[in-house]
Amino acid sequence: MSNIREIAERAGVSIATVSRYLNGSGYVSEKTKIKIQKEIEKAGYTPNALARAIFTKNSRTIALMIPNITNPFFNQMVTAIEDYANKIGYSLFLYNTGDSREKEKECLEVIKSYRVSGIIASRSQCKEEYSEINIPVVSFENHISSSIATVSSDNYNGGKMAFDHLYDRGCRNMLHIKGPRNFEATELRCKGFVDAANKKGIKVDIVEFETDFQVQILEEYLKRIENIKKYDGIFVFNDIAAAVVMKHLKGIGISIPHQVQLIGFDDSFIGELLYPSLTTIRQPIKEIGTLLIELLIKQINREKVEIKDYLLETKLIKRESTL
Ligand code: XLF
């Protein structure tokens, strides 16, 4: 098996030129590209997929960035995207950004050197960093720029539905546990909930969590909520956080749904496994994943894609945690 040095010698170019060619960074003349490629093929140099990718300009790989690998919602979203990708002969590189701008920036640096065909970003914390990316990008939830399409559920309406349901079930003293400020989706859920409450002339309390899901941190926040017992209805910004709230409430002897009714958001698989099972607002996870990858593949294939907000319907799923 030849190495990069031998390829360079046989092609009569420097190692740096071969490496520029393989990484797709910097200038290499067309004539030199062909020479290098011929030597790569003759020598059976290992990164064949990569070499092929350079020639076809499509590595058939997608970088999928998710913010929180421990959240079941994102497990399900990744599965939907991967199933679709595999069916059409694409593979995924998965990155877990932890909702950290720094980590996302590092992921983007790595992605740039991998010659992936496109990127699916989710709940991105970066903006201008994407202006240097010259491959198609689609975004889940957070907006990145006016040249990148964004897919999300109808979070505003979902928030309204959560209020209306608790109200219909008799709750008049409600708390909303809202997500971090840098999550566009949960800001909208909160707005929908509050607007629906105002319409009915009801004042709701709001506390903000600074994380999506880290049990210890969430439990700490919960301990700080003064007199949680006084509420008869609680809307939590997502299912995984709602599971922690449920555990806390049960731990301090509050019965759900008889003393407090609880509603989450997502309809991820944990909702059904909880006891009592969790009423929630459904995000169409499979459709979200499918739409994200469909939009991306169209752009990779240079088909026309409208750059806009793609909004998918949310739906109330009634279970045991509300009456
Ligand atoms: O970003 C929001 C908050 O958490 C996302 O849709 C989720 O609901 C997933 O659990």
mmCIF file of N, CA and C in Angstrom, residues 147-198:
data_model
loop_
_atom_site.group_PDB
_atom_site.id
_atom_site.type_symbol
_atom_site.label_atom_id
_atom_site.label_comp_id
_atom_site.label_asym_id
_atom_site.label_seq_id
_atom_site.Cartn_x
_atom_site.Cartn_y
_atom_site.Cartn_z
ATOM 1 N N SER A 147 -29.938 32.921 4.199
ATOM 2 C CA SER A 147 -29.726 32.017 3.072
ATOM 3 C C SER A 147 -29.836 30.548 3.494
ATOM 4 N N ILE A 148 -30.294 30.320 4.723
ATOM 5 C CA ILE A 148 -30.418 28.934 5.205
ATOM 6 C C ILE A 148 -31.865 28.662 5.624
ATOM 7 N N ALA A 149 -32.455 27.602 5.050
ATOM 8 C CA ALA A 149 -33.843 27.259 5.393
ATOM 9 C C ALA A 149 -33.914 26.714 6.825
ATOM 10 N N THR A 150 -35.032 27.012 7.495
ATOM 11 C CA THR A 150 -35.201 26.565 8.889
ATOM 12 C C THR A 150 -36.461 25.714 9.007
ATOM 13 N N VAL A 151 -36.316 24.574 9.641
ATOM 14 C CA VAL A 151 -37.461 23.686 9.867
ATOM 15 C C VAL A 151 -37.765 23.679 11.370
ATOM 16 N N SER A 152 -39.042 23.794 11.710
ATOM 17 C CA SER A 152 -39.394 23.640 13.138
ATOM 18 C C SER A 152 -40.865 23.269 13.263
ATOM 19 N N SER A 153 -41.243 22.878 14.463
ATOM 20 C CA SER A 153 -42.663 22.631 14.724
ATOM 21 C C SER A 153 -43.325 23.972 14.985
ATOM 22 N N ASP A 154 -44.659 23.966 14.946
ATOM 23 C CA ASP A 154 -45.370 25.198 15.266
ATOM 24 C C ASP A 154 -45.387 25.349 16.794
ATOM 25 N N ASN A 155 -44.280 25.873 17.295
ATOM 26 C CA ASN A 155 -44.088 25.941 18.745
ATOM 27 C C ASN A 155 -45.055 26.909 19.424
ATOM 28 N N TYR A 156 -45.337 28.025 18.742
ATOM 29 C CA TYR A 156 -46.230 29.031 19.315
ATOM 30 C C TYR A 156 -47.612 28.411 19.559
ATOM 31 N N ASN A 157 -48.119 27.763 18.528
ATOM 32 C CA ASN A 157 -49.426 27.150 18.643
ATOM 33 C C ASN A 157 -49.423 26.020 19.686
ATOM 34 N N GLY A 158 -48.304 25.298 19.743
ATOM 35 C CA GLY A 158 -48.157 24.234 20.743
ATOM 36 C C GLY A 158 -48.282 24.803 22.150
ATOM 37 N N GLY A 159 -47.657 25.949 22.389
ATOM 38 C CA GLY A 159 -47.737 26.595 23.703
ATOM 39 C C GLY A 159 -49.179 26.964 24.030
ATOM 40 N N LYS A 160 -49.890 27.461 23.013
ATOM 41 C CA LYS A 160 -51.304 27.827 23.212
ATOM 42 C C LYS A 160 -52.133 26.594 23.568
ATOM 43 N N MET A 161 -51.861 25.510 22.846
ATOM 44 C CA MET A 161 -52.630 24.277 23.093
ATOM 45 C C MET A 161 -52.391 23.766 24.507
ATOM 46 N N ALA A 162 -51.151 23.908 24.980
ATOM 47 C CA ALA A 162 -50.822 23.440 26.335
ATOM 48 C C ALA A 162 -51.648 24.230 27.358
ATOM 49 N N PHE A 163 -51.722 25.551 27.174
ATOM 50 C CA PHE A 163 -52.522 26.358 28.112
ATOM 51 C C PHE A 163 -53.988 25.948 28.037
ATOM 52 N N ASP A 164 -54.524 25.916 26.808
ATOM 53 C CA ASP A 164 -55.956 25.630 26.648
ATOM 54 C C ASP A 164 -56.332 24.300 27.281
ATOM 55 N N HIS A 165 -55.439 23.320 27.146
ATOM 56 C CA HIS A 165 -55.751 22.008 27.710
ATOM 57 C C HIS A 165 -55.796 22.075 29.238
ATOM 58 N N LEU A 166 -54.771 22.704 29.833
ATOM 59 C CA LEU A 166 -54.771 22.800 31.304
ATOM 60 C C LEU A 166 -55.997 23.588 31.781
ATOM 61 N N TYR A 167 -56.320 24.645 31.056
ATOM 62 C CA TYR A 167 -57.486 25.475 31.416
ATOM 63 C C TYR A 167 -58.772 24.642 31.329
ATOM 64 N N ASP A 168 -58.916 23.914 30.214
ATOM 65 C CA ASP A 168 -60.116 23.074 30.038
ATOM 66 C C ASP A 168 -60.230 22.039 31.141
ATOM 67 N N ARG A 169 -59.074 21.600 31.653
ATOM 68 C CA ARG A 169 -59.093 20.586 32.715
ATOM 69 C C ARG A 169 -59.210 21.225 34.106
ATOM 70 N N GLY A 170 -59.533 22.493 34.137
ATOM 71 C CA GLY A 170 -59.862 23.148 35.414
ATOM 72 C C GLY A 170 -58.714 23.887 36.088
ATOM 73 N N CYS A 171 -57.529 23.900 35.525
ATOM 74 C CA CYS A 171 -56.405 24.589 36.193
ATOM 75 C C CYS A 171 -56.580 26.101 36.077
ATOM 76 N N ARG A 172 -56.325 26.785 37.201
ATOM 77 C CA ARG A 172 -56.406 28.256 37.193
ATOM 78 C C ARG A 172 -55.159 28.885 37.813
ATOM 79 N N ASN A 173 -54.312 28.037 38.332
ATOM 80 C CA ASN A 173 -53.128 28.531 39.029
ATOM 81 C C ASN A 173 -51.897 27.842 38.418
ATOM 82 N N MET A 174 -51.409 28.437 37.333
ATOM 83 C CA MET A 174 -50.466 27.672 36.514
ATOM 84 C C MET A 174 -49.049 28.216 36.526
ATOM 85 N N LEU A 175 -48.131 27.268 36.331
ATOM 86 C CA LEU A 175 -46.707 27.601 36.244
ATOM 87 C C LEU A 175 -46.189 27.102 34.899
ATOM 88 N N HIS A 176 -45.380 27.936 34.254
ATOM 89 C CA HIS A 176 -44.686 27.438 33.063
ATOM 90 C C HIS A 176 -43.198 27.378 33.361
ATOM 91 N N ILE A 177 -42.613 26.194 33.178
ATOM 92 C CA ILE A 177 -41.161 26.065 33.311
ATOM 93 C C ILE A 177 -40.619 26.187 31.900
ATOM 94 N N LYS A 178 -39.963 27.312 31.643
ATOM 95 C CA LYS A 178 -39.566 27.600 30.256
ATOM 96 C C LYS A 178 -38.107 27.231 30.006
ATOM 97 N N GLY A 179 -37.785 27.058 28.722
ATOM 98 C CA GLY A 179 -36.423 26.664 28.351
ATOM 99 C C GLY A 179 -35.470 27.853 28.325
ATOM 100 N N PRO A 180 -34.203 27.587 28.099
ATOM 101 C CA PRO A 180 -33.192 28.650 28.056
ATOM 102 C C PRO A 180 -33.506 29.684 26.970
ATOM 103 N N ARG A 181 -33.030 30.894 27.187
ATOM 104 C CA ARG A 181 -33.329 32.004 26.279
ATOM 105 C C ARG A 181 -32.791 31.811 24.860
ATOM 106 N N ASN A 182 -31.719 31.019 24.736
ATOM 107 C CA ASN A 182 -31.129 30.839 23.402
ATOM 108 C C ASN A 182 -31.764 29.706 22.603
ATOM 109 N N PHE A 183 -32.904 29.203 23.088
ATOM 110 C CA PHE A 183 -33.660 28.214 22.304
ATOM 111 C C PHE A 183 -34.856 28.948 21.700
ATOM 112 N N GLU A 184 -34.824 29.204 20.402
ATOM 113 C CA GLU A 184 -35.935 29.953 19.786
ATOM 114 C C GLU A 184 -37.263 29.226 19.979
ATOM 115 N N ALA A 185 -37.210 27.889 19.901
ATOM 116 C CA ALA A 185 -38.448 27.102 19.959
ATOM 117 C C ALA A 185 -39.149 27.283 21.300
ATOM 118 N N THR A 186 -38.378 27.256 22.386
ATOM 119 C CA THR A 186 -39.035 27.300 23.691
ATOM 120 C C THR A 186 -39.479 28.723 24.041
ATOM 121 N N GLU A 187 -38.826 29.714 23.439
ATOM 122 C CA GLU A 187 -39.306 31.092 23.608
ATOM 123 C C GLU A 187 -40.717 31.195 23.033
ATOM 124 N N LEU A 188 -40.892 30.575 21.845
ATOM 125 C CA LEU A 188 -42.209 30.639 21.192
ATOM 126 C C LEU A 188 -43.265 29.850 21.972
ATOM 127 N N ARG A 189 -42.849 28.714 22.526
ATOM 128 C CA ARG A 189 -43.795 27.929 23.334
ATOM 129 C C ARG A 189 -44.292 28.771 24.508
ATOM 130 N N CYS A 190 -43.353 29.479 25.112
ATOM 131 C CA CYS A 190 -43.703 30.320 26.266
ATOM 132 C C CYS A 190 -44.657 31.433 25.831
ATOM 133 N N LYS A 191 -44.353 32.048 24.699
ATOM 134 C CA LYS A 191 -45.181 33.155 24.217
ATOM 135 C C LYS A 191 -46.608 32.670 23.934
ATOM 136 N N GLY A 192 -46.703 31.515 23.277
ATOM 137 C CA GLY A 192 -48.026 30.953 22.967
ATOM 138 C C GLY A 192 -48.808 30.693 24.244
ATOM 139 N N PHE A 193 -48.133 30.146 25.250
ATOM 140 C CA PHE A 193 -48.777 29.816 26.530
ATOM 141 C C PHE A 193 -49.280 31.096 27.214
ATOM 142 N N VAL A 194 -48.415 32.102 27.258
ATOM 143 C CA VAL A 194 -48.768 33.356 27.948
ATOM 144 C C VAL A 194 -49.878 34.095 27.187
ATOM 145 N N ASP A 195 -49.785 34.137 25.860
ATOM 146 C CA ASP A 195 -50.831 34.812 25.081
ATOM 147 C C ASP A 195 -52.195 34.159 25.302
ATOM 148 N N ALA A 196 -52.202 32.824 25.335
ATOM 149 C CA ALA A 196 -53.479 32.126 25.548
ATOM 150 C C ALA A 196 -54.005 32.423 26.952
ATOM 151 N N ALA A 197 -53.095 32.520 27.919
ATOM 152 C CA ALA A 197 -53.501 32.815 29.299
ATOM 153 C C ALA A 197 -54.085 34.230 29.376
ATOM 154 N N ASN A 198 -53.408 35.186 28.729
ATOM 155 C CA ASN A 198 -53.900 36.574 28.744
ATOM 156 C C ASN A 198 -55.296 36.667 28.158
#
